[in-house]
């Protein structure tokens, strides 16, 4: 919000940083472990007076220097270039917080460059003892660079006590510092063996090539022994535990799979092509092993970055550059306080342009426009305007890895108007509410469900369920999928949605207000409504319904509820905060279902000798009472209404 946005709609800044960073990290870790590989192998060659091995070290040193100093240096500059343009707020924060740490790292990097140049170009002319010292100096400088960078990037994920005291060492020696340091060092030594396979592939003498292939394989295997426990240690100290990480965002799940397949491939290729059958080792197998190692490293870095979400610096700065401590202030009017926003005041003429500005400032950090990574157009294809407005207000709760929307209500509608209207050409209404041209159930489906999936998917889900099962499912969506919220609309809205899903006419459900009115009218003469609520609290809706119909059994001074089934359902709704049973003419059901064979009085007389559960069971199993009768096959809510009607009409029996 304090800097202009480098807008690359089809590429996305996040993907650009990821490509540059993972490539650089892959090579820079080799710069650390490879230094140890060089000096240890040289020491072995001089101890054994092995000129052939010494010549190998010299050739590998040239490959090492070109890859780490030239390519690694260029990609390192590329990282600063990309993060400075794409995440300027975070870059500024890291520089100001760790300025002396960065300065020290650049000093050690300069030492690396000088030591490596001397190491290679003085390989034959410098005395053995001094040359080995230069190699050790290079390795020490490279390891100290890793030490310093590790503390700073670890701070972004786990700032620790720095949040409270703002002290350099509290942020540097953060909770993930030590496990991350040793895990990265183990990865570095593993990569030293991986890259050595390239130099080994060009050895002409077969016996020596086999010897060096096994030697580099041993480096990789010994490193793996350290990588596994340090990696496990690192997982344990992450802000999200291992189980949460595995069940987090779809991006993390995909990267976990990539990492697992890459690790499996790495182990297979390593053991088969370089250890068991070293004769099979060549440039192709070296590339295969390196690709698998790159997949392992890349997935680790991606998961680590993704675990920071919704932050770029945890607890301080959201991934879109909005400081956490300024959210409340900016929510009063985001565009007016954003230095680089082209629009400060929203009106009917610029509302979608304002939405485009909000997209760039708040969404573009993670989403692209028609790009390959988190394409916002495909992600919003099924959502209508009302659904988008609601989603923007709750997306941080629904998807904790996404930052909250920051802005006032008008700005929220402007962003929804851009995402729905500009990108998809759908109807929007930022300033005026349109007349509803669709029924309530259809409207609720589009508003509530299209955020994540299309209406057709919901209709397919409900096709083979009963109305009661659909109602129960909507009230317990979180049990179907933990990423969904239970339906929280009014009883009328729930009834309308159920009716729409089942292809029925939406019933006119009694409102909660009518239930409260009945409470006041029926109960306040003897006791307050609070007593009724306390009584109903531990009971299920069916138990509340049964209790209201049998009040005289609870207290002989009370009369059983004698209102209509609709009023009974409204009372249950008011007491349990759940959906009222649909308004159904139970008398009409009784006439339609029973009058062809016997009168309604006969049915009521039969019901008088039974309790509610027995009546309900009997209606569902009429063929067992008389083989000439058919079991009740109507809707579940019709069955409940008929049961209530018979219970209410059968006074004088056991009720």
XYZ file of C-alpha atoms in Angstrom, residues 104-500:
397
model
C 28.021 -9.140 7.664
C 26.609 -11.585 5.100
C 27.889 -9.461 2.222
C 31.343 -9.386 3.864
C 31.412 -13.180 4.048
C 30.189 -13.445 0.476
C 33.080 -11.238 -0.625
C 35.451 -13.541 1.275
C 33.910 -16.513 -0.561
C 34.550 -14.936 -3.965
C 38.169 -14.066 -3.213
C 38.945 -17.423 -1.590
C 37.397 -19.439 -4.414
C 39.234 -17.495 -7.120
C 42.534 -18.037 -5.302
C 41.662 -21.702 -4.692
C 41.109 -22.452 -8.382
C 43.711 -20.250 -10.080
C 46.477 -21.117 -7.601
C 45.628 -24.823 -7.508
C 48.973 -25.918 -9.041
C 51.264 -23.074 -7.946
C 50.436 -22.737 -4.241
C 51.969 -25.046 -1.631
C 49.683 -27.822 -0.428
C 49.261 -26.639 3.163
C 48.360 -23.068 2.215
C 46.039 -24.201 -0.569
C 44.053 -26.378 1.850
C 43.819 -23.406 4.243
C 42.318 -21.311 1.439
C 39.781 -24.092 0.838
C 38.848 -24.139 4.518
C 38.542 -20.331 4.518
C 36.116 -20.565 1.610
C 34.021 -23.211 3.376
C 33.961 -21.240 6.660
C 32.821 -18.065 4.852
C 30.132 -19.989 2.940
C 28.869 -21.628 6.138
C 28.733 -18.256 7.915
C 26.735 -16.847 4.982
C 24.269 -19.703 5.447
C 24.239 -19.002 9.201
C 23.295 -15.337 8.659
C 20.753 -15.833 5.858
C 19.103 -18.674 7.794
C 18.382 -16.384 10.742
C 16.822 -13.703 8.567
C 14.565 -15.941 6.453
C 13.627 -17.906 9.579
C 12.491 -14.618 11.139
C 9.934 -14.202 8.350
C 8.259 -17.464 9.390
C 8.777 -17.326 13.172
C 9.668 -13.831 14.449
C 9.515 -15.091 18.033
C 10.032 -12.581 20.837
C 11.018 -9.860 18.361
C 7.319 -9.041 18.091
C 7.406 -7.915 21.737
C 10.905 -6.480 22.262
C 12.141 -5.619 18.715
C 15.671 -6.762 19.590
C 17.991 -7.954 16.798
C 19.013 -11.236 18.394
C 15.435 -12.112 19.424
C 14.445 -12.034 15.761
C 17.655 -13.606 14.477
C 17.783 -16.565 16.876
C 14.095 -17.256 16.315
C 12.304 -20.543 17.167
C 13.174 -22.202 13.828
C 16.806 -21.002 13.673
C 18.709 -24.070 14.898
C 16.650 -26.869 13.301
C 16.570 -24.925 10.032
C 20.343 -24.304 10.131
C 21.319 -27.962 10.537
C 18.658 -29.173 8.123
C 19.907 -26.762 5.460
C 23.520 -27.732 6.103
C 22.640 -31.407 5.649
C 20.856 -30.531 2.393
C 23.976 -28.620 1.327
C 26.264 -31.616 1.768
C 23.739 -33.829 -0.019
C 23.728 -31.450 -2.992
C 27.535 -31.530 -3.024
C 27.344 -35.217 -3.920
C 24.534 -34.611 -6.419
C 26.464 -31.980 -8.397
C 29.642 -34.056 -8.249
C 27.849 -36.643 -10.384
C 28.061 -34.188 -13.313
C 31.854 -33.936 -13.125
C 32.107 -37.683 -12.544
C 30.075 -38.429 -15.706
C 32.879 -36.935 -17.863
C 35.685 -39.125 -16.459
C 37.144 -41.240 -19.260
C 38.822 -43.948 -17.183
C 36.052 -46.391 -16.235
C 37.629 -47.727 -13.021
C 38.182 -44.207 -11.689
C 34.675 -43.145 -12.777
C 33.188 -46.053 -10.804
C 35.311 -45.135 -7.789
C 34.221 -41.453 -7.809
C 30.576 -42.387 -8.466
C 30.522 -44.510 -5.307
C 32.429 -41.798 -3.413
C 29.813 -39.140 -4.282
C 27.011 -41.602 -3.529
C 28.449 -42.037 -0.045
C 28.290 -38.265 0.439
C 24.598 -38.306 -0.467
C 23.738 -41.300 1.729
C 25.558 -39.926 4.797
C 23.803 -36.596 4.270
C 20.408 -38.308 4.063
C 21.071 -39.825 7.497
C 21.240 -36.250 8.849
C 18.539 -34.744 6.611
C 15.783 -37.026 7.937
C 16.041 -36.272 11.710
C 16.796 -32.568 11.230
C 13.872 -32.295 8.812
C 11.605 -33.929 11.388
C 12.947 -31.531 14.049
C 12.229 -28.585 11.764
C 8.634 -29.724 11.150
C 7.980 -29.895 14.886
C 8.824 -26.222 15.469
C 6.856 -24.765 12.568
C 3.914 -22.497 13.569
C 1.546 -25.035 12.008
C 2.233 -28.563 13.215
C 2.916 -31.377 10.742
C -0.713 -32.517 10.718
C -1.997 -28.992 10.101
C 0.510 -28.485 7.306
C -0.607 -31.657 5.564
C -4.264 -30.593 5.765
C -3.716 -26.929 4.958
C -4.073 -25.145 1.628
C -4.324 -27.009 -1.699
C -0.921 -25.552 -2.648
C 0.771 -27.174 0.333
C -0.961 -30.491 -0.337
C 0.297 -30.434 -3.930
C 3.829 -29.590 -2.819
C 3.816 -32.365 -0.214
C 2.988 -34.856 -2.980
C 5.702 -33.415 -5.231
C 8.245 -33.629 -2.419
C 7.304 -37.218 -1.614
C 7.573 -38.367 -5.250
C 10.838 -36.459 -5.705
C 12.333 -38.031 -2.570
C 11.285 -41.496 -3.696
C 12.762 -40.922 -7.149
C 15.955 -39.537 -5.652
C 16.484 -42.590 -3.462
C 15.736 -44.991 -6.333
C 18.053 -43.283 -8.819
C 20.771 -42.774 -6.227
C 20.877 -46.389 -5.076
C 20.359 -47.949 -8.495
C 22.414 -45.808 -10.853
C 25.267 -44.672 -8.613
C 25.618 -47.185 -5.784
C 24.342 -50.590 -6.884
C 25.089 -50.212 -10.597
C 27.689 -47.424 -10.893
C 28.444 -48.554 -14.458
C 25.005 -47.244 -15.433
C 26.001 -43.779 -14.286
C 26.279 -41.155 -17.041
C 25.185 -37.595 -17.755
C 21.531 -38.640 -18.123
C 21.436 -40.322 -14.706
C 23.202 -37.301 -13.203
C 20.435 -35.083 -14.575
C 17.717 -37.423 -13.228
C 19.218 -37.393 -9.730
C 19.577 -33.586 -9.860
C 15.979 -33.119 -11.033
C 14.698 -35.219 -8.126
C 16.889 -33.280 -5.703
C 15.549 -30.028 -7.165
C 11.993 -31.294 -6.649
C 12.784 -32.089 -3.009
C 14.377 -28.691 -2.399
C 11.721 -26.795 -4.312
C 8.805 -28.450 -2.525
C 10.429 -27.787 0.854
C 10.941 -24.105 0.067
C 7.412 -23.791 -1.330
C 5.874 -25.420 1.755
C 7.951 -23.188 4.036
C 6.821 -20.105 2.145
C 3.185 -21.273 2.054
C 3.192 -21.951 5.801
C 3.693 -18.213 6.339
C 0.372 -17.452 4.729
C -1.535 -15.228 5.079
C 1.629 -13.333 6.058
C 4.826 -12.472 4.243
C 6.339 -11.715 7.668
C 4.346 -13.636 10.222
C 2.191 -11.635 12.636
C 3.418 -8.346 11.145
C 2.788 -8.023 7.422
C 0.148 -9.726 5.282
C 1.189 -11.217 1.949
C -0.364 -8.261 0.116
C 1.831 -5.791 2.015
C -0.815 -4.577 4.478
C 0.583 -4.213 8.028
C -1.418 -6.192 10.572
C -1.495 -3.298 13.027
C -3.062 -0.958 10.427
C -5.992 -3.150 9.386
C -8.516 -1.411 11.643
C -7.483 2.048 10.462
C -7.445 1.074 6.782
C -10.861 -0.579 7.082
C -12.377 2.887 7.373
C -11.362 3.589 3.772
C -8.550 1.671 2.102
C -8.268 3.459 -1.239
C -8.223 6.919 0.311
C -5.225 5.926 2.454
C -3.304 4.023 -0.251
C -0.546 6.230 -1.638
C -0.533 4.717 -5.132
C -4.226 4.188 -5.741
C -5.513 6.026 -8.806
C -8.999 6.246 -7.250
C -9.646 7.712 -3.834
C -13.443 8.149 -3.827
C -15.834 5.561 -5.298
C -18.882 6.613 -7.284
C -21.219 5.000 -9.798
C -18.948 5.899 -12.710
C -15.685 4.443 -11.382
C -16.852 1.583 -9.178
C -15.389 -1.219 -11.303
C -12.149 0.695 -11.854
C -11.956 1.046 -8.069
C -12.482 -2.699 -7.815
C -9.591 -3.250 -10.227
C -7.380 -1.083 -8.008
C -8.416 -3.096 -4.955
C -7.619 -6.326 -6.807
C -4.097 -5.122 -7.603
C -3.467 -3.846 -4.088
C -5.017 -6.698 -2.086
C -5.363 -9.810 -4.282
C -2.638 -9.716 -6.911
C 0.108 -10.752 -4.478
C -1.272 -14.307 -4.661
C -3.644 -14.340 -7.655
C -3.037 -13.916 -11.358
C -5.428 -12.820 -14.083
C -5.717 -15.612 -16.679
C -2.381 -16.941 -15.438
C -1.188 -20.412 -14.503
C -1.038 -19.805 -10.757
C -4.193 -19.097 -8.723
C -6.078 -17.607 -11.673
C -8.709 -15.296 -10.204
C -11.015 -15.577 -13.225
C -11.426 -19.353 -12.953
C -11.621 -19.195 -9.148
C -14.598 -16.790 -9.273
C -16.440 -18.178 -12.318
C -19.423 -19.616 -10.418
C -19.991 -16.801 -7.899
C -22.675 -14.118 -8.161
C -22.460 -10.595 -6.758
C -24.146 -11.187 -3.405
C -22.173 -14.368 -2.855
C -18.910 -12.552 -3.578
C -19.712 -9.714 -1.172
C -20.447 -12.240 1.569
C -17.351 -14.260 0.754
C -15.035 -11.239 0.887
C -16.298 -10.521 4.389
C -15.605 -14.059 5.633
C -12.818 -15.434 3.421
C -10.162 -15.101 6.141
C -12.291 -17.278 8.427
C -13.150 -19.765 5.668
C -9.590 -19.906 4.330
C -7.165 -18.788 7.051
C -4.272 -18.847 4.573
C -5.855 -15.829 2.801
C -5.501 -12.302 4.240
C -8.731 -10.591 5.311
C -10.321 -8.026 3.034
C -9.375 -4.573 4.281
C -11.713 -1.698 3.477
C -15.209 -0.381 4.069
C -18.464 -1.882 2.845
C -18.520 0.174 -0.355
C -14.989 -0.933 -1.238
C -15.951 -4.538 -0.599
C -18.831 -4.171 -3.063
C -16.544 -2.431 -5.557
C -14.096 -5.353 -5.495
C -17.010 -7.802 -5.846
C -18.297 -5.739 -8.764
C -14.918 -6.025 -10.521
C -14.538 -9.757 -9.869
C -18.107 -10.605 -10.878
C -19.059 -7.831 -13.286
C -15.851 -6.875 -15.105
C -14.337 -10.368 -15.246
C -17.522 -12.361 -15.890
C -20.119 -9.873 -17.145
C -22.619 -10.774 -14.431
C -25.164 -8.440 -12.888
C -23.939 -6.284 -10.003
C -25.669 -3.720 -7.810
C -23.273 -1.699 -5.699
C -25.544 1.266 -4.997
C -29.079 -0.040 -5.624
C -30.681 -3.323 -4.583
C -32.525 -4.839 -7.577
C -35.914 -6.448 -7.475
C -35.634 -10.167 -6.857
C -36.618 -12.096 -9.945
C -35.837 -15.536 -8.534
C -37.253 -17.371 -5.561
C -35.621 -17.158 -2.163
C -34.214 -20.680 -2.272
C -32.542 -20.125 -5.643
C -31.135 -16.812 -4.440
C -29.740 -18.383 -1.266
C -28.159 -21.198 -3.263
C -26.411 -18.750 -5.563
C -25.330 -16.441 -2.739
C -24.122 -19.106 -0.321
C -22.863 -21.995 -2.457
C -21.336 -20.614 -5.651
C -18.340 -19.252 -3.750
C -16.833 -22.740 -3.740
C -18.795 -24.753 -6.311
C -21.644 -24.467 -8.777
C -25.334 -24.828 -7.979
C -25.475 -27.958 -10.139
C -23.103 -29.749 -7.751
C -25.399 -28.959 -4.819
C -28.460 -30.131 -6.736
C -26.715 -33.387 -7.654
C -25.801 -33.920 -3.997
C -29.398 -33.508 -2.848
C -31.019 -35.486 -5.656
C -31.059 -38.853 -3.878
C -31.575 -37.526 -0.338
C -34.827 -36.932 1.479
C -35.813 -33.394 2.430
C -34.908 -34.139 6.035
C -31.486 -35.465 5.009
C -30.861 -32.348 2.908
C -31.892 -30.143 5.841
C -29.630 -32.052 8.211
C -26.764 -31.921 5.717
C -27.043 -28.143 5.311
C -26.995 -27.680 9.067
C -23.915 -29.915 9.348
C -21.856 -28.960 6.283
C -18.680 -28.796 8.354
C -18.999 -32.530 8.972
C -19.170 -33.185 5.218
C -16.135 -30.978 4.532
C -14.197 -29.118 7.226
C -13.642 -26.190 4.829
C -17.411 -25.482 4.738
C -19.456 -23.628 7.343
C -22.787 -24.929 8.622
C -25.810 -23.148 7.135
C -26.539 -20.185 9.383
C -29.455 -18.479 7.660
C -32.962 -17.978 9.010
C -35.448 -20.856 9.250
C -37.323 -19.386 6.290
C -34.141 -19.313 4.187
C -33.233 -22.874 5.148
C -36.709 -24.135 4.286
C -36.519 -22.350 0.930
C -33.113 -23.841 0.110
C -34.306 -27.360 1.001
C -37.379 -26.895 -1.168
C -35.293 -25.624 -4.092
